[in-house]
């Protein structure tokens, strides 16, 4: 596995854990779902509805809706929702 | 039901970036009540993006000299105890009323005057493989570094055009990312044109010097007249095809070479976020160097709609200095309207001179038409609806070569992003020689829960 993408020497709040497609993902408080998944190496967040190709973060600021995931069935932008302890996140789909 | 989910203020401001904050500060100091609505978790907008609460990166993340002004502004806004609503997605507005969703709740901000300062987002240009996870915008990369102290990858390609490539490169480098290549699509002559434009603007010259030095120190060379041609990889980016562009900006295939990277940060300029202005029926015009459609304002930042003001990128891309200067103008103009103080015309003169410097710089970095030939027939142009270039072209033949015609024929631009990513490309690639259609803003301008739109609070 590659090195941690979180920059060294930066003071961060404590670790929390949520799940993506049932797998535990560790995050730091204050990170978005998209950021935590990116650091965990999970870049594909959904599959395109037409050709099934993987898609992930593009704009990282709530504009493009490429990073859609599902929480309790509802589509949300992974880049605009904070990761919280015990949250269950599923891969998304537009539509 | 809707209960008391109503906020009231004399002035409602959309966007807590440099423009919105500068306007808010001026108004608060004039004794006027203000509420700032922002979609982010902390104030600053994208340009002065702050780390989350509880983070401290010391001086590890590269900051250009211009960020000092941003830090002063953030401090001042905090000292004045200006109310900022975070995580607010504005989905509808009319004069005097701004509707937003926060934490899945439907809210109304009732206000006499509105200041629009929603900022901008990255311009994308489609190329083969750009839908692969690992291809992100230059802005996205900066959000990772400045907003979360996270390195976007280990080996990066930075490409695109315009002044924002430099902060992207320095942010990545300070996060420990190896910048394998930094490619500016504009020819080297653009550098001289841009520098000529900022002569006499001390702050912008200092900024240019800062970037020149920091690239030199890190041994990174910006290659002019070069671009990404394609991204490749199995389920994620593993390599990129890069090369030189010809006089028209078109790729020269004989110069193509492959580099191993795990992230591609592409930013082909910025696009003004004008949707709310359109929804409020504010007059807009197309201005290619300023990034696309922009709201029209007078010297006091008034739009064509009484009680609606606009500052910063929504009036045309210009950067933080322009946004701050225009924010102060809007603040002063509204203060003059609501109180007995008179408007200081020097503020407007200053804003105009900042705007002139920005315009001169932007003119140097306009996309050359040849660049769009990096987009191949099977390249996806509309990512929401998975429409390829050949499908969009066919739709244009059938329904008319306008963005509206293409939309009708193949749904390009009708997904959740509402053509924010593909709209200008549909025009620039398929509608040669036609003035671009004014985008249509529809309620909700950003997707929100149906319940938010049904259970609308009322005063």
Coordinates of C-alpha atoms in Angstrom, one line a residue, chain B:
Chain B
X1 CA -44.7 22.2 9.7
X2 CA -42.6 25.0 8.4
X3 CA -42.3 26.5 11.9
X4 CA -39.9 29.3 12.4
X5 CA -37.2 28.4 9.9
X6 CA -36.9 32.0 8.8
X7 CA -34.0 34.3 9.2
X8 CA -34.3 38.0 8.8
X9 CA -31.6 40.5 7.9
X10 CA -31.4 43.8 6.1
X11 CA -29.0 42.3 3.7
X12 CA -28.6 38.7 2.6
X13 CA -25.3 37.7 1.0
X14 CA -24.8 34.5 -1.0
X15 CA -21.2 33.3 -0.7
X16 CA -18.6 33.8 2.1
X17 CA -15.6 34.2 -0.1
X18 CA -13.6 37.4 -0.5
X19 CA -16.4 39.3 -2.2
X20 CA -19.2 38.3 0.1
X21 CA -17.1 38.8 3.2
X22 CA -15.9 42.3 2.1
X23 CA -19.5 43.4 1.5
X24 CA -20.6 41.9 4.8
X25 CA -17.8 43.7 6.7
X26 CA -18.6 47.1 5.2
X27 CA -22.3 46.7 5.9
X28 CA -21.8 45.4 9.5
X29 CA -19.5 48.4 10.3
X30 CA -22.3 50.7 9.0
X31 CA -24.6 49.1 11.6
X32 CA -26.6 47.1 9.0
X33 CA -27.7 43.6 9.8
X34 CA -26.3 41.0 7.5
X35 CA -26.5 37.2 7.1
X36 CA -24.0 35.3 4.9
X37 CA -25.1 32.0 3.4
X38 CA -22.3 29.6 2.3
X39 CA -22.3 26.1 1.1
X40 CA -18.9 25.3 2.7
X41 CA -18.2 24.4 6.3
X42 CA -16.0 27.4 7.0
X43 CA -15.7 30.9 5.6
X44 CA -13.2 31.9 3.0
X45 CA -14.7 30.5 -0.2
X46 CA -12.5 28.4 -2.4
X47 CA -9.6 30.9 -2.6
X48 CA -9.1 31.4 1.1
X49 CA -10.3 27.9 2.0
X50 CA -9.5 27.1 5.7
X51 CA -8.7 23.8 7.2
X52 CA -11.5 22.3 9.3
X53 CA -11.8 23.2 13.0
X54 CA -9.2 21.5 15.1
X55 CA -6.6 21.3 12.4
X56 CA -3.2 23.1 12.5
X57 CA -0.8 22.8 9.6
X58 CA 1.5 25.6 10.8
X59 CA 3.2 27.0 7.7
X60 CA 3.5 23.7 5.9
X61 CA 1.0 24.6 3.1
X62 CA 2.3 27.1 0.6
X63 CA 0.5 30.5 0.8
X64 CA 1.0 33.2 -1.8
X65 CA 1.5 36.8 -0.4
X66 CA -2.1 37.7 -1.5
X67 CA -3.5 35.3 1.1
X68 CA -2.5 37.8 3.8
X69 CA -5.4 40.0 2.8
X70 CA -7.7 37.0 3.0
X71 CA -6.6 36.2 6.5
X72 CA -7.2 39.8 7.6
X73 CA -10.7 39.7 6.1
X74 CA -11.5 36.4 7.8
X75 CA -10.3 37.8 11.2
X76 CA -12.3 41.0 10.7
X77 CA -15.5 39.1 9.8
X78 CA -15.0 37.0 12.9
X79 CA -14.4 40.0 15.1
X80 CA -17.5 41.7 13.9
X81 CA -19.5 38.6 14.8
X82 CA -21.1 38.5 11.4
X83 CA -23.6 35.7 11.1
X84 CA -22.6 33.1 8.6
X85 CA -24.8 30.1 7.9
X86 CA -22.6 27.2 6.8
X87 CA -23.7 24.2 4.7
X88 CA -26.4 26.2 3.1
X89 CA -27.4 25.1 -0.4
X90 CA -29.3 28.0 -2.0
X91 CA -31.9 26.5 -4.4
X92 CA -34.2 29.4 -5.1
X93 CA -34.3 33.2 -4.8
X94 CA -36.5 36.2 -5.7
X95 CA -36.0 39.8 -4.6
X96 CA -36.1 39.9 -0.9
X97 CA -36.1 36.1 -0.4
X98 CA -33.4 33.5 -0.5
X99 CA -34.4 29.9 -0.1
X100 CA -31.9 27.4 1.1
X101 CA -31.5 23.9 2.5
X102 CA -29.4 23.2 5.5
X103 CA -29.1 19.8 7.3
X104 CA -32.1 18.6 5.3
X105 CA -34.2 21.5 6.5
X106 CA -35.9 24.1 4.3
X107 CA -35.0 27.7 5.3
X108 CA -35.9 31.2 4.1
X109 CA -33.7 34.2 4.5
X110 CA -35.9 37.3 4.3
X111 CA -33.9 40.4 3.4
X112 CA -34.4 43.9 1.9
X113 CA -31.3 43.7 -0.3
X114 CA -29.4 40.8 -1.8
X115 CA -25.7 40.5 -2.7
X116 CA -24.7 37.7 -5.0
X117 CA -21.1 36.5 -4.4
X118 CA -21.3 32.8 -5.3
X119 CA -17.9 32.6 -7.0
X120 CA -16.8 30.3 -9.8
X121 CA -15.9 26.8 -10.6
X122 CA -13.3 25.1 -12.8
X123 CA -13.6 25.0 -16.5
X124 CA -13.2 21.5 -17.8
X125 CA -12.2 20.4 -21.3
X126 CA -13.0 16.8 -22.1
X127 CA -10.2 14.5 -23.2
X128 CA -10.1 10.7 -23.6
X129 CA -10.0 9.1 -20.1
X130 CA -11.1 12.2 -18.2
X131 CA -13.9 10.3 -16.5
X132 CA -11.4 7.9 -14.8
X133 CA -11.3 8.3 -11.1
X134 CA -8.1 10.3 -10.4
X135 CA -8.8 13.0 -13.0
X136 CA -9.7 16.0 -10.9
X137 CA -10.0 19.7 -11.4
X138 CA -7.2 22.1 -10.4
X139 CA -9.6 23.5 -7.8
X140 CA -10.3 20.0 -6.4
X141 CA -6.6 19.5 -5.9
X142 CA -6.4 22.8 -4.0
X143 CA -9.3 21.9 -1.9
X144 CA -7.6 18.7 -0.9
X145 CA -4.3 20.4 0.1
X146 CA -5.6 23.7 1.5
X147 CA -8.9 22.4 2.8
X148 CA -7.8 19.1 4.3
X149 CA -4.0 19.0 4.3
X150 CA -4.2 15.9 2.1
X151 CA -2.0 15.2 -0.9
X152 CA -4.1 14.3 -3.9
X153 CA -1.6 11.7 -5.0
X154 CA 2.1 10.8 -5.2
X155 CA 2.8 11.7 -8.8
X156 CA 0.7 14.4 -10.4
X157 CA 0.2 16.0 -13.8
X158 CA -1.0 19.6 -13.6
X159 CA -2.5 20.9 -16.9
X160 CA -4.9 23.4 -18.3
X161 CA -4.5 27.1 -18.6
X162 CA -4.5 30.4 -16.7
X163 CA -3.1 31.9 -13.5
X164 CA -4.6 29.3 -11.3
X165 CA -2.2 26.6 -12.4
X166 CA 0.6 28.2 -10.4
X167 CA -1.1 28.0 -7.0
X168 CA -2.1 24.4 -7.9
X169 CA 1.5 23.4 -8.6
X170 CA 2.8 25.1 -5.4
X171 CA 0.1 23.6 -3.2
X172 CA 0.8 20.1 -4.5
X173 CA 4.5 20.5 -4.1
X174 CA 4.1 21.8 -0.5
X175 CA 2.0 18.7 0.2
X176 CA 4.9 16.5 -0.9
X177 CA 3.4 15.5 -4.3
X178 CA 5.9 15.0 -7.1
X179 CA 4.7 17.3 -9.9
X180 CA 5.8 15.2 -12.9
X181 CA 4.7 17.8 -15.4
X182 CA 3.1 21.2 -15.4
X183 CA 1.6 22.1 -18.7
X184 CA 0.1 25.4 -19.7
X185 CA -2.0 25.3 -22.9
X186 CA -1.4 28.9 -23.8
X187 CA 1.7 29.8 -25.8
X188 CA 4.7 31.4 -24.1
X189 CA 3.7 34.8 -25.6
X190 CA 0.7 34.7 -23.2
X191 CA 3.1 35.0 -20.3
X192 CA 4.5 38.3 -21.6
X193 CA 1.0 39.5 -22.4
X194 CA -0.2 38.7 -18.9
X195 CA 2.8 40.4 -17.3
X196 CA 2.3 43.5 -19.4
X197 CA -1.3 43.5 -18.2
X198 CA -0.3 43.6 -14.5
X199 CA 2.5 46.1 -14.7
X200 CA 1.6 48.9 -12.3
X201 CA -0.4 46.6 -10.1
X202 CA 2.1 46.0 -7.3
X203 CA 0.2 43.1 -5.6
X204 CA -0.1 41.1 -8.8
X205 CA 3.5 41.6 -9.6
X206 CA 4.6 40.4 -6.2
X207 CA 2.3 37.4 -6.7
X208 CA 3.9 36.6 -10.0
X209 CA 7.4 36.9 -8.5
X210 CA 6.4 34.6 -5.6
X211 CA 5.3 31.8 -8.0
X212 CA 8.3 32.2 -10.3
X213 CA 10.6 31.8 -7.3
X214 CA 8.8 28.9 -5.7
X215 CA 8.7 26.9 -9.0
X216 CA 12.4 27.7 -9.5
X217 CA 13.3 26.6 -6.0
X218 CA 11.4 23.3 -6.4
X219 CA 12.9 22.7 -9.8
X220 CA 9.5 22.6 -11.6
X221 CA 9.3 24.0 -15.1
X222 CA 6.0 25.2 -16.5
X223 CA 5.8 24.1 -20.1
X224 CA 4.0 26.5 -22.4
X225 CA 1.9 25.4 -25.4
X226 CA 1.4 21.9 -24.0
X227 CA -1.5 19.8 -22.7
X228 CA -2.8 16.5 -21.6
X229 CA -4.0 14.4 -24.5
X230 CA -5.4 11.4 -22.7
X231 CA -5.6 9.7 -19.3
X232 CA -5.2 5.9 -19.0
X233 CA -5.5 3.3 -16.3
X234 CA -7.4 0.3 -15.1
X235 CA -10.3 1.7 -13.1
X236 CA -8.2 4.7 -12.0
X237 CA -5.5 7.0 -13.4
X238 CA -2.2 5.3 -13.9
X239 CA -0.7 7.3 -16.7
X240 CA -1.2 10.3 -18.9
X241 CA -0.4 11.0 -22.5
X242 CA 0.9 14.6 -22.9
X243 CA 2.4 16.7 -25.7
X244 CA 2.8 20.0 -27.4
X245 CA 0.1 22.1 -29.1
X246 CA 0.4 23.8 -32.5
X247 CA -0.3 27.4 -33.3
X248 CA -4.1 26.9 -33.2
X249 CA -3.8 25.1 -29.9
X250 CA -4.4 21.6 -31.4
X251 CA -2.4 18.6 -30.2
X252 CA 0.7 17.6 -32.2
X253 CA 0.5 13.8 -32.0
X254 CA 4.1 13.4 -33.0
X255 CA 5.2 15.1 -29.7
X256 CA 3.1 12.8 -27.5
X257 CA 4.7 11.0 -24.6
X258 CA 3.5 8.9 -21.7
X259 CA 4.1 9.8 -18.1
X260 CA 3.3 7.7 -15.0
X261 CA 1.0 9.6 -12.7
X262 CA -1.7 8.7 -10.2
X263 CA -3.5 12.0 -10.3
X264 CA -4.3 14.5 -13.1
X265 CA -5.2 18.0 -12.0
X266 CA -6.8 19.8 -14.9
X267 CA -8.0 23.4 -14.8
X268 CA -8.8 25.2 -18.1
X269 CA -9.8 28.5 -16.4
X270 CA -12.9 29.3 -14.3
X271 CA -16.6 29.7 -15.1
X272 CA -18.7 32.3 -13.2
X273 CA -21.6 30.7 -11.2
X274 CA -24.4 32.9 -12.5
X275 CA -27.4 30.6 -11.9
X276 CA -28.9 32.6 -9.0
X277 CA -28.5 35.8 -11.0
X278 CA -30.4 34.3 -13.9
X279 CA -33.1 33.0 -11.5
X280 CA -33.5 36.6 -10.2
X281 CA -33.9 37.8 -13.8
X282 CA -30.6 39.8 -13.7
X283 CA -29.3 40.8 -17.1
X284 CA -26.3 38.8 -18.3
X285 CA -24.0 38.8 -21.2
X286 CA -21.4 36.5 -22.8
X287 CA -17.8 37.5 -22.3
X288 CA -15.4 34.7 -23.3
X289 CA -12.2 36.1 -21.6
X290 CA -14.1 36.5 -18.4
X291 CA -15.1 32.8 -18.4
X292 CA -18.5 32.7 -20.1
X293 CA -21.8 34.3 -19.2
X294 CA -21.5 37.1 -16.6
X295 CA -24.0 39.3 -14.8
X296 CA -24.1 43.0 -15.9
X297 CA -23.6 45.5 -13.2
X298 CA -23.2 49.3 -12.9
X299 CA -20.4 51.2 -11.1
X300 CA -22.1 50.5 -7.8
X301 CA -22.3 46.7 -8.5
X302 CA -26.1 47.0 -9.0
X303 CA -27.6 44.4 -11.3
X304 CA -30.5 45.1 -13.6
X305 CA -32.8 44.1 -10.8
X306 CA -33.5 46.6 -8.1
X307 CA -32.2 45.4 -4.7
X308 CA -29.9 42.8 -6.2
X309 CA -26.1 43.4 -6.3
X310 CA -23.4 41.2 -7.7
X311 CA -19.7 41.1 -6.9
X312 CA -16.6 39.1 -7.9
X313 CA -16.5 36.1 -10.2
X314 CA -20.3 36.3 -11.0
X315 CA -19.6 39.5 -12.8
X316 CA -16.7 37.9 -14.7
X317 CA -13.6 36.0 -13.5
X318 CA -11.2 38.4 -11.8
X319 CA -9.8 36.8 -8.7
X320 CA -9.9 37.6 -5.0
X321 CA -8.6 41.2 -5.2
X322 CA -11.3 42.1 -7.7
X323 CA -13.9 40.4 -5.6
X324 CA -12.8 42.2 -2.4
X325 CA -12.8 45.5 -4.1
X326 CA -16.2 45.0 -5.6
X327 CA -17.6 43.6 -2.3
X328 CA -16.6 46.9 -0.6
X329 CA -18.3 48.8 -3.4
X330 CA -21.6 46.8 -3.0
X331 CA -21.4 47.2 0.8
X332 CA -20.9 51.0 0.5
X333 CA -23.6 51.4 -2.1
X334 CA -26.1 49.5 0.0
X335 CA -25.1 51.4 3.2
X336 CA -25.7 54.6 1.3
X337 CA -29.1 53.4 0.4
X338 CA -30.1 52.3 3.8
X339 CA -28.4 54.9 6.0
X340 CA -27.4 58.5 5.7
X341 CA -23.8 57.9 4.8
X342 CA -22.9 58.8 1.2
X343 CA -21.2 56.5 -1.3
X344 CA -17.4 57.0 -1.7
X345 CA -16.7 56.9 -5.4
X346 CA -13.0 56.2 -4.7
X347 CA -14.0 52.6 -3.9
X348 CA -15.5 52.2 -7.3
X349 CA -12.4 53.6 -9.0
X350 CA -10.2 51.1 -7.1
X351 CA -12.5 48.2 -8.1
X352 CA -12.3 49.3 -11.7
X353 CA -8.5 49.4 -11.7
X354 CA -8.4 45.9 -10.1
X355 CA -10.8 44.7 -12.8
X356 CA -8.7 46.2 -15.6
X357 CA -5.6 44.3 -14.4
X358 CA -7.5 41.0 -14.1
X359 CA -9.0 41.5 -17.6
X360 CA -5.6 42.1 -19.1
X361 CA -4.4 38.9 -17.6
X362 CA -7.4 36.8 -18.6
X363 CA -7.3 37.9 -22.2
X364 CA -3.8 36.3 -22.4
X365 CA -5.1 32.9 -21.4
X366 CA -8.1 32.4 -23.7
X367 CA -8.7 28.8 -24.9
X368 CA -7.6 28.4 -28.5
X369 CA -10.2 26.6 -30.7
X370 CA -7.7 23.8 -31.7
X371 CA -7.5 22.6 -28.1
X372 CA -11.0 21.0 -28.3
X373 CA -9.7 18.4 -30.8
X374 CA -8.2 16.6 -27.8
X375 CA -11.8 15.5 -27.4
X376 CA -12.3 12.4 -29.6
X377 CA -15.6 11.1 -31.0
X378 CA -16.0 8.5 -28.2
X379 CA -15.0 10.8 -25.4
X380 CA -17.8 11.6 -22.9
X381 CA -18.7 15.3 -23.0
X382 CA -21.7 15.3 -20.6
X383 CA -20.7 13.2 -17.6
X384 CA -24.1 13.3 -15.9
X385 CA -25.9 11.8 -18.9
X386 CA -23.0 9.9 -20.4
X387 CA -23.2 11.6 -23.7
X388 CA -20.3 11.1 -26.1
X389 CA -18.9 13.7 -28.4
X390 CA -20.2 11.9 -31.5
X391 CA -23.7 11.6 -29.9
X392 CA -23.7 15.3 -29.2
X393 CA -22.5 16.1 -32.7
X394 CA -25.3 14.0 -34.2
X395 CA -27.9 15.7 -32.0
X396 CA -26.6 19.0 -33.2
X397 CA -27.0 18.0 -36.8
X398 CA -30.6 16.9 -36.1
X399 CA -31.9 19.6 -33.8
X400 CA -29.7 22.6 -34.6
X401 CA -26.2 23.4 -33.6
X402 CA -27.0 25.3 -30.5
X403 CA -26.6 24.1 -26.9
X404 CA -30.4 24.0 -26.7
X405 CA -30.6 21.9 -29.8
X406 CA -28.0 19.5 -28.6
X407 CA -29.7 19.2 -25.2
X408 CA -33.0 18.4 -26.9
X409 CA -31.4 15.7 -29.1
X410 CA -29.3 13.8 -26.5
X411 CA -30.0 15.1 -23.0
X412 CA -26.5 16.6 -22.7
X413 CA -26.5 19.2 -20.0
X414 CA -29.7 17.9 -18.4
X415 CA -28.3 15.9 -15.5
X416 CA -27.8 17.0 -11.9
X417 CA -25.0 19.4 -12.6
X418 CA -27.3 21.4 -14.9
X419 CA -24.7 21.8 -17.6
X420 CA -22.2 23.5 -15.3
X421 CA -19.5 21.2 -16.4
X422 CA -20.4 20.6 -20.1
X423 CA -22.4 23.7 -21.1
X424 CA -19.5 25.8 -22.5
X425 CA -18.0 22.8 -24.1
X426 CA -21.2 21.9 -25.9
X427 CA -21.0 25.4 -27.4
X428 CA -17.2 25.6 -28.1
X429 CA -17.0 22.1 -29.6
X430 CA -20.2 21.8 -31.6
X431 CA -21.7 25.3 -32.1
X432 CA -18.9 27.1 -34.0
X433 CA -19.8 30.7 -35.0
X434 CA -23.0 31.0 -33.0
X435 CA -23.4 33.2 -29.9
X436 CA -23.8 30.8 -27.0
X437 CA -27.3 30.4 -25.6
X438 CA -27.9 32.0 -22.2
X439 CA -28.1 29.1 -19.8
X440 CA -31.6 28.4 -18.4
X441 CA -31.7 28.5 -14.6
X442 CA -34.5 26.4 -13.2
X443 CA -35.7 25.9 -9.6
X444 CA -34.0 24.2 -7.9
X445 CA -30.7 25.6 -9.2
X446 CA -29.0 22.8 -7.2
X447 CA -30.7 19.5 -6.5
X448 CA -32.4 19.5 -3.0
X449 CA -34.8 17.1 -1.3
X450 CA -38.4 17.3 -2.6
X451 CA -39.5 17.9 0.9
X452 CA -37.4 21.1 1.0
X453 CA -39.3 22.5 -2.0
X454 CA -42.7 21.5 -0.6
X455 CA -42.3 22.5 3.0
X456 CA -41.2 26.0 2.2
X457 CA -41.1 28.3 5.2
X458 CA -43.1 31.5 4.9
X459 CA -42.8 34.8 6.8

